[in-house]
Coordinates of N, CA and C and ligand atoms in Angstrom, one line a residue:
M1 N -17.1 5.0 -35.9 CA -15.9 5.9 -36.1 C -14.7 5.0 -35.9
P2 N -13.7 5.0 -36.9 CA -12.5 4.3 -36.6 C -11.6 5.1 -35.6
P3 N -10.7 4.4 -34.9 CA -9.9 5.1 -33.9 C -9.0 6.1 -34.6
P4 N -8.7 7.2 -33.9 CA -7.8 8.2 -34.5 C -6.4 7.6 -34.7
T5 N -5.7 8.0 -35.8 CA -4.3 7.6 -35.9 C -3.4 8.8 -35.7
F6 N -2.2 8.5 -35.2 CA -1.2 9.5 -34.9 C 0.1 9.2 -35.5
S7 N 0.9 10.2 -35.9 CA 2.3 10.0 -36.4 C 3.2 11.0 -35.6
P8 N 4.5 10.7 -35.6 CA 5.4 11.6 -34.8 C 5.3 13.0 -35.4
L9 N 5.5 14.0 -34.5 CA 5.5 15.4 -35.0 C 6.6 15.5 -36.0
P10 N 6.3 15.7 -37.3 CA 7.3 15.4 -38.3 C 8.4 16.4 -38.5
E11 N 8.0 17.7 -38.6 CA 9.0 18.6 -39.1 C 9.3 19.8 -38.1
Y12 N 9.0 19.5 -36.8 CA 9.2 20.5 -35.8 C 10.7 20.9 -35.7
Q13 N 10.9 22.2 -35.6 CA 12.3 22.6 -35.5 C 12.5 23.4 -34.2
Q14 N 13.4 22.9 -33.3 CA 13.6 23.6 -32.1 C 14.8 24.6 -32.3
H15 N 14.8 25.7 -31.6 CA 15.9 26.6 -31.7 C 16.4 26.9 -30.3
T16 N 17.6 27.3 -30.1 CA 18.1 27.7 -28.8 C 17.4 29.0 -28.4
P17 N 17.4 29.3 -27.1 CA 16.7 30.5 -26.7 C 17.2 31.7 -27.4
D18 N 18.6 31.8 -27.6 CA 19.1 33.0 -28.3 C 18.6 33.0 -29.7
D19 N 18.6 31.9 -30.4 CA 18.1 31.9 -31.8 C 16.7 32.2 -31.8
M20 N 15.9 31.7 -30.8 CA 14.5 32.1 -30.8 C 14.3 33.6 -30.7
K21 N 15.1 34.2 -29.8 CA 14.9 35.6 -29.6 C 15.2 36.4 -30.9
R22 N 16.3 35.9 -31.6 CA 16.7 36.6 -32.8 C 15.6 36.4 -33.9
R23 N 15.1 35.1 -34.0 CA 14.1 34.8 -35.0 C 12.8 35.6 -34.8
A24 N 12.4 35.7 -33.5 CA 11.1 36.4 -33.2 C 11.3 37.9 -33.5
A25 N 12.5 38.4 -33.2 CA 12.7 39.8 -33.4 C 12.8 40.1 -34.9
E26 N 13.4 39.2 -35.6 CA 13.5 39.3 -37.1 C 12.1 39.3 -37.8
F27 N 11.3 38.3 -37.3 CA 10.0 38.2 -37.9 C 9.2 39.5 -37.6
Y28 N 9.3 40.0 -36.4 CA 8.6 41.2 -36.1 C 9.1 42.4 -36.9
A29 N 10.4 42.5 -37.1 CA 11.0 43.6 -37.8 C 10.5 43.5 -39.3
D30 N 10.3 42.3 -39.8 CA 9.8 42.2 -41.2 C 8.3 42.5 -41.3
I31 N 7.5 41.9 -40.4 CA 6.1 42.0 -40.5 C 5.6 43.4 -40.2
R32 N 6.4 44.1 -39.4 CA 5.9 45.5 -39.1 C 6.0 46.4 -40.3
R33 N 6.8 45.9 -41.3 CA 6.9 46.7 -42.5 C 5.6 46.6 -43.4
R34 N 4.8 45.6 -43.1 CA 3.6 45.4 -43.9 C 2.6 46.6 -43.7
R35 N 2.1 47.0 -44.9 CA 1.1 48.1 -44.8 C 0.0 47.7 -45.8
T36 N -1.2 48.1 -45.4 CA -2.3 47.9 -46.3 C -2.2 49.0 -47.4
V37 N -2.2 48.6 -48.6 CA -2.0 49.6 -49.7 C -3.2 49.7 -50.6
R38 N -3.6 50.8 -51.0 CA -4.8 51.0 -51.9 C -4.5 51.5 -53.3
Q39 N -3.1 51.7 -53.6 CA -2.8 52.0 -55.0 C -1.9 50.9 -55.5
F40 N -2.4 50.3 -56.5 CA -1.7 49.1 -57.0 C -1.1 49.4 -58.4
S41 N 0.0 48.7 -58.7 CA 0.6 48.7 -60.1 C -0.1 47.6 -60.9
T42 N -0.1 47.8 -62.2 CA -0.7 46.7 -63.0 C 0.3 45.6 -63.4
R43 N 1.5 45.8 -62.9 CA 2.6 44.9 -63.2 C 2.2 43.4 -62.8
P44 N 2.4 42.5 -63.7 CA 2.0 41.1 -63.5 C 2.8 40.5 -62.4
V45 N 2.3 39.5 -61.7 CA 2.9 38.7 -60.7 C 2.8 37.2 -61.1
P46 N 4.0 36.5 -61.0 CA 3.9 35.1 -61.4 C 2.8 34.3 -60.6
R47 N 2.0 33.6 -61.3 CA 0.9 32.8 -60.6 C 1.5 31.9 -59.6
E48 N 2.7 31.3 -59.8 CA 3.2 30.4 -58.8 C 3.4 31.0 -57.4
V49 N 3.7 32.3 -57.4 CA 3.8 33.0 -56.1 C 2.5 33.0 -55.3
I50 N 1.4 33.3 -56.1 CA 0.1 33.3 -55.4 C -0.3 31.9 -55.0
E51 N 0.1 30.9 -55.9 CA -0.2 29.5 -55.5 C 0.4 29.1 -54.2
D52 N 1.7 29.5 -54.0 CA 2.4 29.1 -52.8 C 1.8 29.9 -51.6
C53 N 1.5 31.1 -51.8 CA 0.8 31.9 -50.7 C -0.5 31.2 -50.3
L54 N -1.2 30.7 -51.2 CA -2.5 30.0 -50.9 C -2.2 28.7 -50.2
R55 N -1.1 28.0 -50.7 CA -0.8 26.8 -49.9 C -0.4 27.1 -48.5
A56 N 0.3 28.2 -48.3 CA 0.6 28.6 -46.9 C -0.7 28.9 -46.1
A57 N -1.6 29.6 -46.7 CA -2.9 29.9 -46.1 C -3.6 28.6 -45.7
G58 N -3.5 27.6 -46.6 CA -4.2 26.4 -46.4 C -3.7 25.5 -45.3
T59 N -2.5 25.9 -44.7 CA -2.0 25.2 -43.6 C -2.6 25.6 -42.3
A60 N -3.5 26.6 -42.3 CA -4.0 27.2 -41.1 C -4.8 26.2 -40.3
P61 N -4.7 26.3 -38.9 CA -5.6 25.5 -38.1 C -7.1 25.8 -38.4
S62 N -7.9 24.8 -38.2 CA -9.4 25.1 -38.4 C -10.2 24.2 -37.6
G63 N -11.4 24.6 -37.2 CA -12.3 23.8 -36.4 C -12.5 22.4 -37.0
A64 N -12.1 21.4 -36.2 CA -12.2 20.0 -36.6 C -11.5 19.7 -37.9
N65 N -10.5 20.5 -38.2 CA -9.7 20.4 -39.4 C -10.6 20.4 -40.7
I66 N -11.7 21.1 -40.6 CA -12.6 21.1 -41.8 C -12.1 21.9 -42.9
Q67 N -11.2 22.9 -42.6 CA -10.7 23.8 -43.7 C -11.8 24.4 -44.5
P68 N -12.6 25.2 -43.8 CA -13.9 25.7 -44.4 C -13.6 26.9 -45.3
W69 N -12.6 26.9 -46.2 CA -12.3 28.1 -47.0 C -12.3 27.7 -48.4
H70 N -12.5 28.7 -49.3 CA -12.3 28.5 -50.7 C -11.8 29.9 -51.2
F71 N -10.7 29.8 -52.0 CA -10.1 31.0 -52.6 C -10.4 31.1 -54.1
V72 N -11.0 32.1 -54.5 CA -11.2 32.3 -56.0 C -10.2 33.4 -56.4
V73 N -9.2 33.0 -57.3 CA -8.2 33.9 -57.7 C -8.6 34.5 -59.0
V74 N -8.9 35.8 -59.0 CA -9.4 36.5 -60.2 C -8.3 37.3 -60.8
S75 N -7.9 37.0 -62.1 CA -7.0 37.8 -62.8 C -7.6 38.3 -64.1
D76 N -8.7 37.7 -64.5 CA -9.4 38.0 -65.8 C -9.9 39.5 -65.7
P77 N -9.4 40.3 -66.7 CA -9.8 41.7 -66.6 C -11.3 42.0 -66.6
A78 N -12.0 41.2 -67.4 CA -13.4 41.4 -67.5 C -14.1 41.1 -66.2
I79 N -13.7 40.0 -65.5 CA -14.3 39.7 -64.2 C -13.9 40.7 -63.1
K80 N -12.6 41.2 -63.2 CA -12.2 42.2 -62.2 C -13.1 43.5 -62.4
R81 N -13.3 43.8 -63.7 CA -14.1 45.0 -64.0 C -15.5 44.9 -63.4
T82 N -16.1 43.7 -63.6 CA -17.5 43.4 -63.1 C -17.5 43.6 -61.6
I83 N -16.5 43.0 -60.9 CA -16.4 43.1 -59.5 C -16.3 44.5 -59.0
R84 N -15.4 45.3 -59.8 CA -15.3 46.7 -59.4 C -16.6 47.5 -59.5
V85 N -17.3 47.2 -60.7 CA -18.6 47.9 -60.9 C -19.6 47.6 -59.7
E86 N -19.7 46.3 -59.4 CA -20.7 45.9 -58.4 C -20.2 46.5 -57.0
A87 N -18.9 46.4 -56.7 CA -18.4 46.8 -55.4 C -18.6 48.3 -55.3
E88 N -18.4 49.1 -56.4 CA -18.5 50.5 -56.3 C -20.0 50.9 -56.1
K89 N -20.9 50.1 -56.6 CA -22.3 50.4 -56.4 C -22.6 50.3 -54.9
E90 N -22.1 49.2 -54.3 CA -22.4 49.0 -52.8 C -21.7 50.1 -52.0
E91 N -20.5 50.4 -52.4 CA -19.7 51.4 -51.7 C -20.3 52.8 -51.8
H92 N -20.9 53.1 -53.0 CA -21.6 54.4 -53.1 C -22.8 54.5 -52.1
E93 N -23.5 53.4 -52.0 CA -24.6 53.3 -51.0 C -24.1 53.5 -49.6
F94 N -23.0 52.8 -49.4 CA -22.4 52.9 -48.0 C -21.9 54.3 -47.7
Y95 N -21.1 54.9 -48.5 CA -20.6 56.2 -48.2 C -21.6 57.4 -48.2
H96 N -22.7 57.2 -49.1 CA -23.6 58.3 -49.2 C -24.9 58.1 -48.5
H97 N -25.3 56.9 -48.1 CA -26.6 56.6 -47.5 C -26.5 55.8 -46.2
K98 N -25.8 54.7 -46.3 CA -26.0 53.7 -45.2 C -25.1 53.9 -44.0
A99 N -23.9 54.4 -44.2 CA -22.9 54.4 -43.1 C -23.3 55.5 -42.1
P100 N -23.4 55.2 -40.8 CA -23.7 56.2 -39.8 C -22.4 57.2 -39.7
Q101 N -22.7 58.4 -39.3 CA -21.6 59.4 -39.2 C -20.4 58.8 -38.4
E102 N -20.8 58.1 -37.3 CA -19.7 57.6 -36.4 C -18.8 56.7 -37.2
W103 N -19.3 55.9 -38.1 CA -18.5 55.0 -38.9 C -17.6 55.8 -39.9
L104 N -18.3 56.8 -40.6 CA -17.5 57.6 -41.5 C -16.4 58.3 -40.8
D105 N -16.6 58.8 -39.5 CA -15.6 59.5 -38.8 C -14.4 58.5 -38.5
A106 N -14.8 57.2 -38.1 CA -13.8 56.3 -37.8 C -12.9 56.0 -39.1
L107 N -13.5 56.0 -40.2 CA -12.7 55.8 -41.5 C -11.9 57.0 -42.0
A108 N -12.3 58.2 -41.5 CA -11.7 59.4 -42.1 C -10.2 59.3 -42.1
P109 N -9.5 58.8 -41.1 CA -8.0 58.8 -41.2 C -7.5 58.0 -42.3
L110 N -8.3 57.0 -42.8 CA -7.8 56.2 -43.9 C -8.0 56.8 -45.3
G111 N -8.8 57.8 -45.4 CA -9.0 58.5 -46.6 C -9.7 57.7 -47.7
T112 N -10.5 56.7 -47.3 CA -11.2 55.9 -48.3 C -12.5 56.5 -48.8
D113 N -12.9 56.1 -50.0 CA -14.2 56.6 -50.5 C -14.7 55.5 -51.4
E114 N -15.8 55.8 -52.2 CA -16.4 54.7 -53.0 C -15.7 54.3 -54.2
H115 N -14.6 55.0 -54.6 CA -13.9 54.7 -55.8 C -12.8 53.6 -55.5
K116 N -12.9 52.5 -56.3 CA -12.0 51.3 -56.0 C -11.3 50.9 -57.3
P117 N -10.4 51.8 -57.8 CA -9.7 51.4 -59.0 C -8.8 50.2 -58.8
F118 N -8.3 50.0 -57.6 CA -7.4 48.9 -57.3 C -8.1 47.5 -57.7
L119 N -9.4 47.5 -57.8 CA -10.1 46.2 -58.1 C -9.8 45.9 -59.6
E120 N -9.4 46.9 -60.4 CA -9.0 46.6 -61.8 C -7.5 46.6 -62.0
D121 N -6.8 47.5 -61.2 CA -5.4 47.6 -61.4 C -4.6 46.4 -60.9
A122 N -4.9 45.9 -59.8 CA -4.1 44.9 -59.2 C -4.2 43.6 -60.0
P123 N -3.1 42.9 -60.1 CA -3.1 41.7 -61.0 C -4.0 40.6 -60.4
Y124 N -4.2 40.5 -59.1 CA -5.0 39.4 -58.5 C -6.0 40.0 -57.4
L125 N -7.2 39.5 -57.6 CA -8.2 39.7 -56.5 C -8.4 38.2 -56.0
I126 N -8.0 38.0 -54.7 CA -8.2 36.7 -54.1 C -9.5 36.8 -53.3
V127 N -10.6 36.2 -53.8 CA -11.9 36.3 -53.1 C -12.0 35.1 -52.2
I128 N -12.1 35.4 -50.9 CA -12.0 34.4 -49.9 C -13.5 34.1 -49.5
F129 N -13.8 32.8 -49.6 CA -15.2 32.4 -49.1 C -15.0 31.5 -47.9
A130 N -16.0 31.7 -47.0 CA -16.1 30.8 -45.8 C -17.3 29.8 -46.0
E131 N -17.0 28.5 -45.9 CA -18.1 27.6 -46.1 C -18.8 27.4 -44.7
S132 N -20.0 28.1 -44.6 CA -20.7 28.1 -43.3 C -21.2 26.7 -42.9
Y133 N -21.4 25.8 -43.9 CA -21.6 24.4 -43.7 C -21.2 23.6 -44.9
G134 N -21.0 22.3 -44.8 CA -20.6 21.5 -46.0 C -21.9 20.9 -46.6
V135 N -21.7 20.4 -47.8 CA -22.8 19.8 -48.5 C -22.3 18.4 -49.1
L136 N -22.9 17.3 -48.7 CA -22.5 16.0 -49.2 C -23.1 15.8 -50.6
P137 N -22.5 14.9 -51.4 CA -23.0 14.7 -52.7 C -24.5 14.4 -52.8
D138 N -25.1 13.8 -51.7 CA -26.5 13.6 -51.8 C -27.3 14.8 -51.3
G139 N -26.6 15.9 -51.0 CA -27.3 17.1 -50.7 C -27.5 17.4 -49.2
R140 N -27.1 16.3 -48.3 CA -27.2 16.5 -46.9 C -26.2 17.5 -46.4
R141 N -26.6 18.3 -45.4 CA -25.7 19.3 -44.8 C -24.7 18.7 -43.8
V142 N -23.5 19.2 -43.8 CA -22.5 18.8 -42.7 C -22.2 20.0 -41.9
K143 N -22.2 19.9 -40.6 CA -22.0 21.1 -39.7 C -20.5 21.5 -39.8
H144 N -20.3 22.7 -39.9 CA -18.9 23.3 -39.7 C -18.8 24.0 -38.4
Y145 N -17.6 24.0 -37.9 CA -17.4 24.6 -36.5 C -16.4 25.7 -36.7
Y146 N -16.7 26.8 -36.1 CA -15.8 28.0 -36.0 C -15.3 28.4 -37.4
A147 N -16.2 28.4 -38.4 CA -15.8 28.7 -39.8 C -15.2 30.1 -39.9
Q148 N -15.9 31.1 -39.3 CA -15.4 32.5 -39.4 C -14.0 32.6 -38.8
E149 N -13.8 32.0 -37.6 CA -12.5 32.1 -36.9 C -11.4 31.4 -37.8
S150 N -11.8 30.2 -38.3 CA -10.8 29.5 -39.1 C -10.4 30.3 -40.4
V151 N -11.4 30.8 -41.0 CA -11.1 31.6 -42.3 C -10.3 32.8 -41.9
G152 N -10.6 33.4 -40.8 CA -9.8 34.6 -40.4 C -8.4 34.3 -40.2
I153 N -8.1 33.1 -39.6 CA -6.7 32.7 -39.3 C -6.0 32.4 -40.7
A154 N -6.7 31.7 -41.6 CA -6.1 31.4 -42.9 C -5.9 32.7 -43.7
T155 N -6.8 33.7 -43.5 CA -6.6 35.0 -44.2 C -5.3 35.7 -43.6
G156 N -5.2 35.6 -42.3 CA -4.0 36.2 -41.7 C -2.7 35.6 -42.2
L157 N -2.7 34.3 -42.3 CA -1.5 33.6 -42.9 C -1.3 34.1 -44.4
L158 N -2.4 34.2 -45.1 CA -2.3 34.7 -46.5 C -1.7 36.1 -46.6
V159 N -2.2 37.0 -45.7 CA -1.6 38.3 -45.7 C -0.1 38.3 -45.4
A160 N 0.3 37.5 -44.5 CA 1.7 37.4 -44.1 C 2.5 36.8 -45.2
A161 N 1.9 35.8 -45.9 CA 2.7 35.1 -47.0 C 2.8 36.1 -48.2
V162 N 1.8 36.8 -48.5 CA 1.9 37.8 -49.6 C 3.0 38.9 -49.3
H163 N 3.0 39.3 -48.0 CA 4.0 40.3 -47.6 C 5.4 39.6 -47.7
H164 N 5.5 38.4 -47.2 CA 6.8 37.7 -47.2 C 7.4 37.5 -48.6
A165 N 6.4 37.4 -49.6 CA 6.8 37.2 -51.0 C 7.3 38.5 -51.6
G166 N 7.1 39.6 -50.9 CA 7.5 40.9 -51.5 C 6.4 41.7 -52.2
L167 N 5.2 41.3 -51.9 CA 4.0 42.0 -52.6 C 3.3 42.8 -51.5
V168 N 2.3 43.5 -51.9 CA 1.4 44.2 -50.9 C 0.0 43.7 -51.1
S169 N -0.8 44.0 -50.1 CA -2.2 43.5 -50.2 C -3.1 44.6 -49.5
L170 N -4.4 44.4 -49.8 CA -5.5 45.2 -49.2 C -6.6 44.2 -48.8
T171 N -7.0 44.3 -47.6 CA -8.2 43.5 -47.2 C -9.4 44.4 -47.5
H172 N -10.2 44.0 -48.5 CA -11.3 44.8 -48.9 C -12.6 44.1 -48.7
T173 N -13.6 44.8 -48.1 CA -14.8 44.2 -47.7 C -16.0 45.1 -48.2
P174 N -16.3 45.1 -49.4 CA -17.6 45.8 -49.8 C -18.7 45.1 -49.1
S175 N -19.7 45.9 -48.7 CA -20.8 45.3 -47.9 C -22.1 45.8 -48.5
P176 N -23.1 44.9 -48.8 CA -22.9 43.4 -48.7 C -22.2 42.9 -49.9
M177 N -21.7 41.6 -49.7 CA -20.8 41.0 -50.7 C -21.4 39.9 -51.5
G178 N -22.8 39.8 -51.4 CA -23.5 38.6 -52.0 C -23.2 38.6 -53.6
F179 N -23.0 39.7 -54.2 CA -22.8 39.8 -55.6 C -21.6 38.9 -56.0
L180 N -20.7 38.6 -55.1 CA -19.5 37.8 -55.5 C -19.9 36.4 -55.8
N181 N -20.9 35.9 -55.0 CA -21.3 34.5 -55.3 C -21.8 34.4 -56.8
E182 N -22.6 35.4 -57.1 CA -23.2 35.4 -58.5 C -22.1 35.5 -59.6
I183 N -21.2 36.5 -59.4 CA -20.2 36.7 -60.4 C -19.3 35.5 -60.6
L184 N -18.9 34.9 -59.4 CA -17.9 33.9 -59.4 C -18.5 32.5 -59.4
G185 N -19.9 32.4 -59.4 CA -20.5 31.1 -59.5 C -20.3 30.2 -58.3
R186 N -20.2 30.8 -57.1 CA -20.0 30.0 -55.9 C -21.4 29.7 -55.3
P187 N -21.5 28.5 -54.7 CA -22.8 28.2 -54.1 C -23.2 29.0 -52.8
A188 N -24.4 29.0 -52.4 CA -24.9 29.8 -51.4 C -24.3 29.5 -50.0
H189 N -23.9 28.3 -49.8 CA -23.3 28.0 -48.5 C -21.9 28.5 -48.3
E190 N -21.3 29.1 -49.4 CA -20.0 29.8 -49.3 C -20.3 31.2 -49.1
R191 N -19.9 31.8 -48.0 CA -20.2 33.2 -47.8 C -18.9 34.0 -48.1
P192 N -19.0 35.1 -48.9 CA -17.8 35.9 -49.1 C -17.3 36.4 -47.8
F193 N -16.0 36.3 -47.6 CA -15.4 36.7 -46.3 C -14.7 38.0 -46.5
L194 N -13.8 38.1 -47.5 CA -13.3 39.4 -48.0 C -12.5 39.2 -49.3
I195 N -12.2 40.3 -49.9 CA -11.4 40.3 -51.1 C -10.0 40.7 -50.7
L196 N -9.0 39.8 -50.9 CA -7.6 40.2 -50.7 C -7.0 40.6 -52.0
V197 N -6.8 41.9 -52.1 CA -6.2 42.5 -53.4 C -4.7 42.4 -53.2
A198 N -4.1 41.8 -54.2 CA -2.6 41.5 -54.1 C -1.9 41.9 -55.4
G199 N -0.7 42.5 -55.2 CA 0.2 42.8 -56.3 C 1.3 43.7 -55.8
Y200 N 1.9 44.4 -56.8 CA 2.9 45.4 -56.5 C 2.3 46.7 -56.2
P201 N 2.9 47.5 -55.3 CA 2.3 48.9 -55.1 C 2.6 49.7 -56.3
A202 N 1.7 50.7 -56.6 CA 1.9 51.6 -57.7 C 3.1 52.5 -57.3
E203 N 3.8 52.9 -58.4 CA 4.9 53.8 -58.1 C 4.4 55.0 -57.4
G204 N 5.1 55.4 -56.3 CA 4.7 56.6 -55.6 C 3.5 56.4 -54.7
A205 N 3.1 55.1 -54.4 CA 2.0 54.8 -53.6 C 2.2 55.4 -52.2
T206 N 1.1 55.9 -51.6 CA 1.2 56.5 -50.3 C 0.2 55.7 -49.4
V207 N 0.5 55.8 -48.1 CA -0.4 55.1 -47.1 C -0.7 56.1 -46.0
P208 N -1.8 55.9 -45.3 CA -2.2 56.8 -44.3 C -1.2 56.8 -43.1
A209 N -1.0 58.0 -42.6 CA 0.0 58.1 -41.4 C -0.7 57.6 -40.2
I210 N -0.8 56.3 -40.0 CA -1.4 55.7 -38.8 C -0.4 54.8 -38.2
T211 N -0.6 54.5 -36.9 CA 0.4 53.7 -36.2 C -0.3 52.5 -35.5
K212 N 0.4 51.5 -35.1 CA -0.1 50.4 -34.4 C 0.1 50.6 -32.8
K213 N -0.8 50.0 -32.1 CA -0.7 50.2 -30.6 C 0.5 49.5 -30.1
P214 N 1.2 50.0 -29.1 CA 2.4 49.4 -28.5 C 2.0 48.1 -27.7
L215 N 2.9 47.3 -27.5 CA 2.7 46.0 -26.8 C 1.9 46.2 -25.4
E216 N 2.3 47.3 -24.7 CA 1.7 47.5 -23.4 C 0.2 47.7 -23.5
H217 N -0.3 48.2 -24.7 CA -1.7 48.4 -24.9 C -2.4 47.2 -25.4
I218 N -1.7 46.3 -26.0 CA -2.4 45.2 -26.6 C -2.3 43.9 -25.8
A219 N -1.4 43.9 -24.8 CA -1.1 42.6 -24.1 C -1.0 42.8 -22.6
T220 N -1.4 41.8 -21.9 CA -1.2 41.8 -20.4 C -0.5 40.5 -20.0
F221 N 0.5 40.6 -19.3 CA 1.2 39.4 -18.8 C 0.9 39.3 -17.3
I222 N 0.3 38.1 -16.9 CA 0.0 38.0 -15.5 C 0.6 36.7 -14.9
Ligands
LIG1 N1 -16.0 48.9 -47.3 C1 -15.7 50.3 -47.4 C2 -15.6 50.9 -46.0 C3 -14.5 50.5 -45.1 C4 -14.8 49.9 -43.9 C5 -13.8 49.6 -43.0 I1 -14.3 48.9 -41.2 C6 -12.4 49.8 -43.4 O1 -11.4 49.5 -42.5 C7 -12.1 50.4 -44.6 C8 -13.1 50.7 -45.5 C9 -14.5 50.5 -48.3 O2 -13.8 49.6 -48.6 O3 -14.2 51.7 -48.6

């Protein structure tokens, strides 16, 4: 192994404590407006916006900097339709046969069901894959570390970037999601993580009347 190389922290920006307080408060004020939306407009979104959101996601920290993610951006109406059909099959099974009552009760406040028109309406389905291991050109496997955690962080950045750009998103997880490998031609070592549905909200879109836990409930300072 060659020795590691280091360069000066290149673009770090320090702020005065007052500026930090203002910036942190401003970021919170903006991100708290983010809502998961399930009714999408068919209005197109410039592809460059999604490209930059994905570049932002790709800056996420990852185990051993392996960057074990792959994003398949689907805008083709025929592929979106196929994904919808397959997802709705799984969701029908989920809502009518597989989900225990406890799970259905937990979902009740969201008002979700097996119908997923947003998978066709939204201009973009960003299908996020986690590479559970790498594969060398000669077929040998390379171990990946903390792939799920890493892809979760990248997905969080993507959700924030999409919001920051002025769009809405939905983290959608049909279960099981193996059909996405087939439809999108991704290899078996890439596991579907979730579908991030992105676009403009439909006119008159509504969201469930739910709230976030206050700081005292989610954090302890000792
Ligand atoms: N995948 C189903 C069910 C679902 C599960 C959870 I956990 C949610 O937070 C929301 C929905 C669906 O998409 O309807």
